[in-house]
Coordinates of C-alpha atoms in Angstrom, one line a residue:
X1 CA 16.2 16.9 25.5
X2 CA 13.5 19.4 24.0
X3 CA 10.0 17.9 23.8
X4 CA 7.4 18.2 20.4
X5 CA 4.8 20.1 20.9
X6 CA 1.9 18.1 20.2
X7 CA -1.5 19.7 18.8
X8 CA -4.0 17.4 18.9
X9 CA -6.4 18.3 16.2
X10 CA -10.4 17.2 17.6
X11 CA -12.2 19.8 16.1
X12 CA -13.4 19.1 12.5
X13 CA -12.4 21.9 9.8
X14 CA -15.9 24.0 9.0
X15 CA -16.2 23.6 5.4
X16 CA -16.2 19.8 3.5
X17 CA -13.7 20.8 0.8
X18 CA -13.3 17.1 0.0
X19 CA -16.4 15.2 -1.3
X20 CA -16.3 11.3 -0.5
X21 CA -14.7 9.7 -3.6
X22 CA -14.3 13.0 -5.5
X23 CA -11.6 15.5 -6.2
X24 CA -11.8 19.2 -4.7
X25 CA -9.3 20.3 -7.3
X26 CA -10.2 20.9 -10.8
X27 CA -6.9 21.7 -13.1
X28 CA -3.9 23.4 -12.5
X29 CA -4.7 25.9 -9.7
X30 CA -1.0 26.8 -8.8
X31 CA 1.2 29.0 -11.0
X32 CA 4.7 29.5 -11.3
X33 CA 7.6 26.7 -11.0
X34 CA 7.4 24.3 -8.1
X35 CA 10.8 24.5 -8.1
X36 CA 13.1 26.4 -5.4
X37 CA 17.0 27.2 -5.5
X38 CA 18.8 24.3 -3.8
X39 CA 20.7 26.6 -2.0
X40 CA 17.1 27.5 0.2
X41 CA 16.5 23.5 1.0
X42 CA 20.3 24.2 3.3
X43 CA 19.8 24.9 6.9
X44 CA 21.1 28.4 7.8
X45 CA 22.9 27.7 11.3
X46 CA 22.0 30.9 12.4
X47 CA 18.4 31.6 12.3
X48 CA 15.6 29.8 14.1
X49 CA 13.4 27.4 12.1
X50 CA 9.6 26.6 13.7
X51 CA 7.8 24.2 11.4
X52 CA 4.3 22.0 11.6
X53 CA 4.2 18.3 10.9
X54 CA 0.9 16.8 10.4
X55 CA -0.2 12.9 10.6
X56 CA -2.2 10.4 11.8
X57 CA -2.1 7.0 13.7
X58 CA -2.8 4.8 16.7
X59 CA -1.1 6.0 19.4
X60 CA 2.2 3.8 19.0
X61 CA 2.9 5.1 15.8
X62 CA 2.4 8.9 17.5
X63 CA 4.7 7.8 20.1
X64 CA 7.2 6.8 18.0
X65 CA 7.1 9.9 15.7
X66 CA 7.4 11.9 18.8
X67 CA 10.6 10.2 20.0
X68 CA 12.1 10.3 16.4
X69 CA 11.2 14.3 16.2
X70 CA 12.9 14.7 19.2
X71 CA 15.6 13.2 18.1
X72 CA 16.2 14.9 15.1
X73 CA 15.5 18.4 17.1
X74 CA 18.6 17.5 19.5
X75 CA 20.7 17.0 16.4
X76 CA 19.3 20.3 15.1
X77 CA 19.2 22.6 18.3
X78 CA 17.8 25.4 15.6
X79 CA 14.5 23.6 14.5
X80 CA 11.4 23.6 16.5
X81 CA 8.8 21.2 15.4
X82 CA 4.9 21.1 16.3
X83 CA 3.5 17.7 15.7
X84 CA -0.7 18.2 14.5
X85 CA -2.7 14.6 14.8
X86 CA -5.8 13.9 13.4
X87 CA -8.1 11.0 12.7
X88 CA -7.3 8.9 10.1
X89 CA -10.9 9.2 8.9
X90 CA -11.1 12.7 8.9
X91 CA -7.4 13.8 8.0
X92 CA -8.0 14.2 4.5
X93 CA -11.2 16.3 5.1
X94 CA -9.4 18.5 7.6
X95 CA -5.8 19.0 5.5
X96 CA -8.2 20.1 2.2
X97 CA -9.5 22.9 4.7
X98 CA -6.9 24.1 5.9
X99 CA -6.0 25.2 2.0
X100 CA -7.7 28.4 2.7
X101 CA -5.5 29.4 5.9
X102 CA -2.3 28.4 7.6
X103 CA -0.8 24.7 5.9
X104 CA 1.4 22.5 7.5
X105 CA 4.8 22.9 7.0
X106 CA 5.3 19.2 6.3
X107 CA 2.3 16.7 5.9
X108 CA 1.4 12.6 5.2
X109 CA -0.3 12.4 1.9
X110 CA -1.6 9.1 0.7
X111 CA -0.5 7.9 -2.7
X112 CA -4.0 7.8 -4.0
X113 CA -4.7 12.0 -3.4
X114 CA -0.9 12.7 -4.9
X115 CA -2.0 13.2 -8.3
X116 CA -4.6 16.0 -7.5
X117 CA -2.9 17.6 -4.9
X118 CA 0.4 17.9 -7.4
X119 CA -1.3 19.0 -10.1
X120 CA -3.2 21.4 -8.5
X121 CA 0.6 22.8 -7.9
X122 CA -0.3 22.9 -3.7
X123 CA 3.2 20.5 -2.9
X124 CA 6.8 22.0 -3.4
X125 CA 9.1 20.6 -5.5
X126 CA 11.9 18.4 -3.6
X127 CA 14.1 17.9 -6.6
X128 CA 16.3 20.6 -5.9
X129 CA 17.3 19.4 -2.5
X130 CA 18.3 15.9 -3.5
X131 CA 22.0 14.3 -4.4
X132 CA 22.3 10.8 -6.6
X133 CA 23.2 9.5 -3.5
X134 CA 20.3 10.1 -2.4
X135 CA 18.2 9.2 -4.8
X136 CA 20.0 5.5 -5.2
X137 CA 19.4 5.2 -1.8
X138 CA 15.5 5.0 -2.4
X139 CA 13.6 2.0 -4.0
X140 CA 13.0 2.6 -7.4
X141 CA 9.2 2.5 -7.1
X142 CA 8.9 5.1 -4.8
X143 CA 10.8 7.9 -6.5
X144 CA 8.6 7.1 -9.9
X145 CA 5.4 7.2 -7.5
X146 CA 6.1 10.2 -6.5
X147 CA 7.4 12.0 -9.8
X148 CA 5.2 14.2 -11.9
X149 CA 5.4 15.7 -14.6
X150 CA 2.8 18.9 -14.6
X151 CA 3.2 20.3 -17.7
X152 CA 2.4 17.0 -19.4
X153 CA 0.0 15.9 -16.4
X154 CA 2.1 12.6 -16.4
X155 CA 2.8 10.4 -13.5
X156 CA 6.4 8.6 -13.0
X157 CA 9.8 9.4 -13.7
X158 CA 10.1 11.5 -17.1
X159 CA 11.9 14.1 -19.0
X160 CA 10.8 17.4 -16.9
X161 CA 9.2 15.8 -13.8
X162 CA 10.3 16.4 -10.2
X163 CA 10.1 14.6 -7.1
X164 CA 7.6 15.4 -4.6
X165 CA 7.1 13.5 -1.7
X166 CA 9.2 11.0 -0.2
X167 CA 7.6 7.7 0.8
X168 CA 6.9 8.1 5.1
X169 CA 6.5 3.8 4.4
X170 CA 6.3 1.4 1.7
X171 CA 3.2 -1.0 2.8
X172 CA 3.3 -4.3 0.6
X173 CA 0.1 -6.3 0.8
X174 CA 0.2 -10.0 0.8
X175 CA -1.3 -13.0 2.0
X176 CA 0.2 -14.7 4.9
X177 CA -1.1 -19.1 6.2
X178 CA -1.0 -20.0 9.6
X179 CA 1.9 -22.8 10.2
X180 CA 0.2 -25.3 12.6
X181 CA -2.7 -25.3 10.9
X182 CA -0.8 -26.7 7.8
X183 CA 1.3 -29.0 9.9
X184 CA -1.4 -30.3 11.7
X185 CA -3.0 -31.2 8.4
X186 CA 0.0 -33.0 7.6
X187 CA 0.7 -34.9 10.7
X188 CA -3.1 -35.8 10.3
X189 CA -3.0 -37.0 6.6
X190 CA -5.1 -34.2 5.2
X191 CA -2.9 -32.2 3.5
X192 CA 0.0 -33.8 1.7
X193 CA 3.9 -32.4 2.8
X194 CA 4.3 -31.9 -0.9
X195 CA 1.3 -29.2 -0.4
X196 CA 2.6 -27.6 2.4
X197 CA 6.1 -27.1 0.6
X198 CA 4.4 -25.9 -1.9
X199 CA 2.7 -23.0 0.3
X200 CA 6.1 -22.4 2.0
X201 CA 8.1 -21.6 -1.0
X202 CA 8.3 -17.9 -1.1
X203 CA 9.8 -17.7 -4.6
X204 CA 7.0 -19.9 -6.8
X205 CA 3.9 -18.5 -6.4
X206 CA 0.3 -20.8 -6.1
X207 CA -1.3 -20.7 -9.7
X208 CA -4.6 -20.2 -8.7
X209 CA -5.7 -24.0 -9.1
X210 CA -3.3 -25.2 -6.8
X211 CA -4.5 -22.4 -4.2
X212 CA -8.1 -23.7 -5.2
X213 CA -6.8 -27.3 -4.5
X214 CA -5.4 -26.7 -1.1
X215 CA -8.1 -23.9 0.1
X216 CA -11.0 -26.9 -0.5
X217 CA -8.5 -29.4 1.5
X218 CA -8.3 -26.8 4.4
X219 CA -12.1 -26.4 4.0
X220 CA -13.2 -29.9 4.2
X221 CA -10.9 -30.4 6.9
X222 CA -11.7 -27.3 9.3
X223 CA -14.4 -26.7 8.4
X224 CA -16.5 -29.7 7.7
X225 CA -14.6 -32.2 9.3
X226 CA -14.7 -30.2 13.0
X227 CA -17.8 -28.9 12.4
X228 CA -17.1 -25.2 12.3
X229 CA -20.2 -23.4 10.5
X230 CA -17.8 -19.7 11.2
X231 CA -14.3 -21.4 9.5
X232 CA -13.7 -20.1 5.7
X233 CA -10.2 -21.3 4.3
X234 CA -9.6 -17.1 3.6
X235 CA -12.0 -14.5 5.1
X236 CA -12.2 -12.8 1.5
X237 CA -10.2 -11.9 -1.4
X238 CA -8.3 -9.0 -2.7
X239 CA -9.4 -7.7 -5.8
X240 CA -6.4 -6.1 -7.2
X241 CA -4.6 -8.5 -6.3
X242 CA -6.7 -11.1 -8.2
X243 CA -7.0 -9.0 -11.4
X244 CA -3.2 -8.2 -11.7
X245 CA -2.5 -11.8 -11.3
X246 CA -4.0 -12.7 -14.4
X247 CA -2.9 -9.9 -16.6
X248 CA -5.6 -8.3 -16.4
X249 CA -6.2 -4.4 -15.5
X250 CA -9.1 -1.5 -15.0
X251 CA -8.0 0.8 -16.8
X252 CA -5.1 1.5 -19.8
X253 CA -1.6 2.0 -19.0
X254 CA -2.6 6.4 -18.8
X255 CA -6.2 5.8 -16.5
X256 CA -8.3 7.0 -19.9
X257 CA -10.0 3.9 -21.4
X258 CA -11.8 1.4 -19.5
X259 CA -10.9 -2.4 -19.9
X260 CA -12.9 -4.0 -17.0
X261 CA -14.9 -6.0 -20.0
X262 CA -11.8 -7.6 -21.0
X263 CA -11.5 -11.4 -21.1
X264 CA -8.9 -11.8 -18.0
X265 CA -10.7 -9.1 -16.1
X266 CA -14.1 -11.7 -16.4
X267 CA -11.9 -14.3 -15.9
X268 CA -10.6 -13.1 -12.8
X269 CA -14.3 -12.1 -11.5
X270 CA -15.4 -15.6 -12.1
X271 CA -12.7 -17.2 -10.4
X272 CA -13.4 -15.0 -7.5
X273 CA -17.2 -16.1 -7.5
X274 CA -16.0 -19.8 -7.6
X275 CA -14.3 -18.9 -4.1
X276 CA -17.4 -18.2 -2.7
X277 CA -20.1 -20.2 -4.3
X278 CA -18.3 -23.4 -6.5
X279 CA -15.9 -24.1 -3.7
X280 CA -17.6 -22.0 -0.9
X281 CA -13.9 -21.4 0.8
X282 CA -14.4 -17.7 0.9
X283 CA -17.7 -16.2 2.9
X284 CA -20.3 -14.2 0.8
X285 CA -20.5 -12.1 4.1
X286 CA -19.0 -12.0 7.6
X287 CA -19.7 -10.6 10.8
X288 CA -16.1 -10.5 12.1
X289 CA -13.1 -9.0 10.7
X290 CA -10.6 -10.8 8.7
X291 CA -7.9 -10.6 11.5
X292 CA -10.1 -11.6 13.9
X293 CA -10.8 -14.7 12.1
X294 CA -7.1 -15.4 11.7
X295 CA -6.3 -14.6 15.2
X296 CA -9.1 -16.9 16.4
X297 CA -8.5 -19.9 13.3
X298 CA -12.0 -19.6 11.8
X299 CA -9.0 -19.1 8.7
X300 CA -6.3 -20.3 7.2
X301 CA -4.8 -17.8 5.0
X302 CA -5.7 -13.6 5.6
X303 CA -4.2 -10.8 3.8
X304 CA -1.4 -9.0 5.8
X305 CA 1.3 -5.9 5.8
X306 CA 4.4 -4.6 7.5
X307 CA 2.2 -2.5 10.1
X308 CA 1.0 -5.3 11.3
X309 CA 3.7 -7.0 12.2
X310 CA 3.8 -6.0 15.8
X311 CA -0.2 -7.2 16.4
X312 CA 1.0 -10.5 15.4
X313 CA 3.8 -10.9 17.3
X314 CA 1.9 -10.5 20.7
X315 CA -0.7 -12.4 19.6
X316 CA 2.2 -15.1 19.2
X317 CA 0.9 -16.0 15.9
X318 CA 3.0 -18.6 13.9
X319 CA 2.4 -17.5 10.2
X320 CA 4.7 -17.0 6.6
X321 CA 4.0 -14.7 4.0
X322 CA 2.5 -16.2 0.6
X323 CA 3.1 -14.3 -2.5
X324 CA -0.5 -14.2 -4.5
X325 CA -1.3 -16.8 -6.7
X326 CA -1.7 -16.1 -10.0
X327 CA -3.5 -17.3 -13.4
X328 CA -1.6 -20.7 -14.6
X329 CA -3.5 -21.4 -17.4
X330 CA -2.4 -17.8 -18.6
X331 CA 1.3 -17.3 -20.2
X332 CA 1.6 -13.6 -19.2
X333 CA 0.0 -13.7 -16.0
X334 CA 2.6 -13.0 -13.0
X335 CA 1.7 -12.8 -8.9
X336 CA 1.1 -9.1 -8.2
X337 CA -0.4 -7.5 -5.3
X338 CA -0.6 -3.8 -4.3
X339 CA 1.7 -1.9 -2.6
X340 CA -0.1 0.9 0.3
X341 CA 2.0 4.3 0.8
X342 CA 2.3 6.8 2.1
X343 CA 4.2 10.4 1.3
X344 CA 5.3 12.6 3.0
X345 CA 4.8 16.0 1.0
X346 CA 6.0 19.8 1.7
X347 CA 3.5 22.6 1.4
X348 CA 4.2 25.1 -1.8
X349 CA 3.3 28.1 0.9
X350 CA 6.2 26.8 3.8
X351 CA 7.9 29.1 4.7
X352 CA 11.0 27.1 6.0
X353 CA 11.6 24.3 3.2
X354 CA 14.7 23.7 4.5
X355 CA 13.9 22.6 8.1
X356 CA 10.8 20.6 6.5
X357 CA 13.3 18.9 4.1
X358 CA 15.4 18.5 6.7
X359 CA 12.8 16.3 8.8
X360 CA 11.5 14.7 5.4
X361 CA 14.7 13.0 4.9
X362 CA 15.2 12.0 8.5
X363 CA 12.1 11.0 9.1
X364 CA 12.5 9.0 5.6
X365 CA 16.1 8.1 4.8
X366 CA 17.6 8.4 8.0
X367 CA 19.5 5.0 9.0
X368 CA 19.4 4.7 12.3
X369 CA 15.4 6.3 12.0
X370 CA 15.1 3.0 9.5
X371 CA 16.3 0.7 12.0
X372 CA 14.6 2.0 14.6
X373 CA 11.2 1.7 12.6
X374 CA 12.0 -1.9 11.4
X375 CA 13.1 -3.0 14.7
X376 CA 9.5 -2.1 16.5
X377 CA 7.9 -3.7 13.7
X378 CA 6.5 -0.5 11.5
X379 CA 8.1 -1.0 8.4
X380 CA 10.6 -2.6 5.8
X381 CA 13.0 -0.2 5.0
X382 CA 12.8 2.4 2.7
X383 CA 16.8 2.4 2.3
X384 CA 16.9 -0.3 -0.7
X385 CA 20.5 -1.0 0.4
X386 CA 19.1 -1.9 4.4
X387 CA 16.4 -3.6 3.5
X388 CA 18.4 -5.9 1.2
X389 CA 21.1 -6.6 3.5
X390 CA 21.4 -9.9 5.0
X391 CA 23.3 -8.3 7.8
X392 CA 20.6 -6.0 8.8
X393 CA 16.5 -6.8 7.7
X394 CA 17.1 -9.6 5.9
X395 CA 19.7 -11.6 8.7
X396 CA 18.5 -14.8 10.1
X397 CA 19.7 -14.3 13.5
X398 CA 19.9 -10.2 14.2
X399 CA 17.8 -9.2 17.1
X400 CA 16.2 -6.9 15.4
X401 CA 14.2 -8.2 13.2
X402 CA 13.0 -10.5 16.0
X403 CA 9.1 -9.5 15.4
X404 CA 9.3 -10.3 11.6
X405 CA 7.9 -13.5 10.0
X406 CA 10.6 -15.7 8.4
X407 CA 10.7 -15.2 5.4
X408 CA 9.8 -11.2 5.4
X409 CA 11.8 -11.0 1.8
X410 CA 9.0 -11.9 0.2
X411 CA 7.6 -8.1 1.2
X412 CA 11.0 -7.1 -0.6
X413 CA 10.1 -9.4 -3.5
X414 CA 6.9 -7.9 -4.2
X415 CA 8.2 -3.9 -3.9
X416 CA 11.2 -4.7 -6.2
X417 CA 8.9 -5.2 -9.0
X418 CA 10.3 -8.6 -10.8
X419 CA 13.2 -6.9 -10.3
X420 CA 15.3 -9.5 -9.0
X421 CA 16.8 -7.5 -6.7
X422 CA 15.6 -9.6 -3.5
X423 CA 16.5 -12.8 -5.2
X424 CA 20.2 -11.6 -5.9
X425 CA 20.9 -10.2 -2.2
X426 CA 19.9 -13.5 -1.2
X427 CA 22.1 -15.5 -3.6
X428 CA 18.9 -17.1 -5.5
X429 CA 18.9 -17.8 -9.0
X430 CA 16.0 -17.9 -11.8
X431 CA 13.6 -15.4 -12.6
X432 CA 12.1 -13.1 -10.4
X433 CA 8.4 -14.4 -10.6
X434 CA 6.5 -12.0 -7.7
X435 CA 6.1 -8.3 -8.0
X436 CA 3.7 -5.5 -7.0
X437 CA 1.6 -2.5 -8.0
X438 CA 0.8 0.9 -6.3
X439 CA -2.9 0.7 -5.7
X440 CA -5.3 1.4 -8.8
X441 CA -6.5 5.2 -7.3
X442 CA -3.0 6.7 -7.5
X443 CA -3.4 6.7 -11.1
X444 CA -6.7 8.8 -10.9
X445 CA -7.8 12.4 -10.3
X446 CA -10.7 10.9 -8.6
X447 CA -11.6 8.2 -7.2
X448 CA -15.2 7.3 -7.3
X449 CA -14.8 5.1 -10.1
X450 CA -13.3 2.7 -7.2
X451 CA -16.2 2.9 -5.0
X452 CA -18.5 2.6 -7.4
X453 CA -16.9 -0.7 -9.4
X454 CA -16.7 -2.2 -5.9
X455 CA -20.4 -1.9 -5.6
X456 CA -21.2 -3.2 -9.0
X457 CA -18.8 -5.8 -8.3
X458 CA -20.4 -6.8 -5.2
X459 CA -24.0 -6.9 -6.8
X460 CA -22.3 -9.4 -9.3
X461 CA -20.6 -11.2 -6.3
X462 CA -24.3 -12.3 -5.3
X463 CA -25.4 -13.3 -8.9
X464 CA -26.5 -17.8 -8.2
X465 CA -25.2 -18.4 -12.1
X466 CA -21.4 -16.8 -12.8
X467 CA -22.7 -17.0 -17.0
X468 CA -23.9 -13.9 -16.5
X469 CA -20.8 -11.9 -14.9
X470 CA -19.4 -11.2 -18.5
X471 CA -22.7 -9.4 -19.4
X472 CA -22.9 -7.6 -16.7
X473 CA -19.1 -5.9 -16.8
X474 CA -19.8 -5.6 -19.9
X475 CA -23.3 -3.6 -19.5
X476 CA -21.1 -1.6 -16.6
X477 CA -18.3 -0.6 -19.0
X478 CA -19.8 2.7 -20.3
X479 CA -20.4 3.7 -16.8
X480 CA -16.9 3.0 -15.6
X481 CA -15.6 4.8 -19.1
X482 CA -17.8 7.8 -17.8
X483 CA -16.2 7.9 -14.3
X484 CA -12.7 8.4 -16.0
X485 CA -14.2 11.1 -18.4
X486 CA -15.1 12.7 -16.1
X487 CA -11.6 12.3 -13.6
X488 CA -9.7 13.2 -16.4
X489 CA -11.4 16.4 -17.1
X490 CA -11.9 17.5 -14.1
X491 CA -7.9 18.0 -14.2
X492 CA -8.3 19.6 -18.1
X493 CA -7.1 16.8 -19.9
X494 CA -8.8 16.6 -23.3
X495 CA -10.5 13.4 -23.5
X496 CA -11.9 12.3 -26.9

């Protein structure tokens, strides 16, 4: 077996190309068609292919990567691959300088830098190198994620787009309970059984009264009744996750006008400061993390993905996923959460596309790759068909999914999109009621308008009388309106 060759990248890149929360690319810097022949994306069986791959992660996830690489370099005796790791926190920085020198052949990029990094025509169209087959095989979501359009700067799956990047994972985000904490309210008369079936059905979502309800129960009962001054029901509260839940939204539907003064977007700010300071089951600040709290019960309920999986496990944790409640005194709000991902993208300057497709789609669509990753706990599927079968992720008594909560469909649920999908390969009837959202940023060219709302919305967070949150989103509006000005025109788009 031939071993990677691993180049473990320590040294920090010269020149900050990136700025924090900003966008090194201004408009389309590339020229030409992204676009390539399909007949260059086919491996020539007689020449030698040497190609870099560049990612991050904790050492299991390198580990893993390695083996897989291996792998697929035994079953392609012509392809040599170089494996570059870097820091997760200075990847970004480090892949932005290596624009002006030697790129890597193939490369993780995070959903929320796709739209610069396309537009700026640096990533190689894929479309080319793709059957229907293929393309089925994907979840829906992820081949619009990572579809562009550049001539109409439009994101998602369109008349003259192409494909991109193929999803390396698809990270749902969700909340998950711990079981004998419910049951143990139960038993002891504190929580009724009609409650906890409520919390284990993982096809009606909570409205956000009834999570109210039960999170002031679990309070009172942990909290108060025990005397634990470091127990909060849930360690804090997703705001995406919130906001999408009642209908509500940032920005509109193309990222140009800002709707954070809307009435379900106050709503949902409100509701959050209730959480903390009406019901006091969410801290206003903590020094621990949110998993540590879980893991050590000062919580009931935390916020939880796929990557996790294997953490919980060894800890031996008991826990189901929850899909987010959602707004039931609103008729069009729906439980959505976000959906983390990452892509894996081709350089426009390779000089081997085909061996970097090559390890793209093994290192994506692959089946017994998928299995593998699902098996060690990395990720659902990114085969639809796998991660929908009930013989394979979704079975109720195959080994392999042996580090998996119970009901793990519910991660299915939320990437399907009200979909249905999920519900059908599992024989359910009824609407599909829980779906998900790629996170806000992807939609961006920059992304300081995050950072900066998050600090606004923390200063509101610590206002003593909520009556004044709608003035103050309000008052913020023309700032936020200026931060997507100013993203949108930093890529040349005309904004009125």
């Amino acid at each position: 077996m031939r071993r990677t060759c691993k180049l473990l990248m320590a040294i920090f890149l010269g020149v900050n190309l990136i700025f924090a929360g900003g966008c090194f690319f201004t408009g389309s810097q590339g020229s030409g068609d992204d676009n390539i022949e399909a007949s260059d994306f086919t491996l020539d069986p007689a020449k030698e292919y040497k190609i870099e791959f560049m990612m991050w992660g904790a050492k299991d996830e390198v580990d893993n990567y390695t083996a897989l690489i291996d792998k697929f370099m035994d079953e392609n005796e012509n392809v040599t691959v170089s494996i570059t790791t870097q820091d997760s926190t200075q990847y970004m920085s480090t892949l932005t300088g290596r624009l002006s020198g030697t790129m890597p052949d193939l490369f993780y990029l995070p959903e929320y830098e796709f739209r610069p990094w396309v537009d700026s025509g640096r990533l190689l169209s894929i479309s080319n190198g793709f059957t229907e087959a293929e393309y089925s095989s994907l979840w829906s979501t992820a081949v619009d994620w990572y579809s562009y359009n550049r001539a109409e700067k439009t994101l998602g799956v369109s008349e003259g787009s192409d494909l991109y990047c193929l999803p390396k994972d698809i990270g749902p985000w969700t909340l998950m309970y711990n079981v004998d904490m419910v049951d143990e309210m139960v038993k002891n008369g504190k929580l009724t059984q009609g409650e906890a079936d409520l919390l284990a059905d993982s096809d009606n979502p909570l409205t956000w009264k009834q999570f109210t309800d039960i999170c002031v129960k679990i309070q009172g009962y942990f909290g108060t009744e025990k005397n634990n001054d470091k127990f909060y029901a849930i360690p804090y509260y997703e705001l995406s996750s919130a906001v999408w839940s009642n209908n509500a939204d940032y920005f509109d539907e193309n990222a140009m006008h800002s709707t954070i003064s809307s009435d379900e977007f106050c709503e949902t700010i409100e509701w959050l400061w209730d959480l903390m300071y009406t019901y006091k089951v969410v801290p206003k600040s903590t020094g621990d993390s949110a998993q540590n709290m879980f893991l050590a019960k000062n919580s009931a309920f935390c916020w939880v993905g796929p990557y996790l999986t294997p953490m919980y496990h060894q800890q031996k944790m008991n826990y189901r996923l929850l899909p987010v409640p959602y707004n039931g005194e609103n008729p069009e709000a729906r439980s959505t959460t976000w959906i983390g991902t990452l892509g894996l993208a081709i350089s426009k300057s390779t000089k081997s596309p085909a061996a970097a497709l090559a390890l793209m789609k093994y290192l994506s669509l692959n089946e017994s790759a998928q299995k593998d990753f699902y098996t060690r706990g990395q990720l659902i599927p990114n085969l639809k068909s796998m991660a929908l079968d009930r013989e394979s992720f979704l079975s109720e008594n195959d080994g392999s999914v042996a580090l998996w909560p119970e009901n793990r469909s519910v991660y299915c649920d939320i990437v399907d999109g009200f979909g249905g999908d999920t519900k059908a390969a599992l024989g359910k009837t009824g609407g599909d009621k829980i779906g998900g959202k790629v996170r806000p940023h992807y939609h961006t060219f920059e992304n300081s308008w995050l950072n900066a709302l998050n600090t606004e919305i923390s200063d509101i967070y610590a206002l003593k009388d909520k009556s004044g949150i709608r003035a103050r989103l309000k008052a913020y509006d023309p700032t936020m309106q200026a931060y997507l000005d100013q993203s949108n025109r930093s890529a040349g788009i005309i904004v009125d």
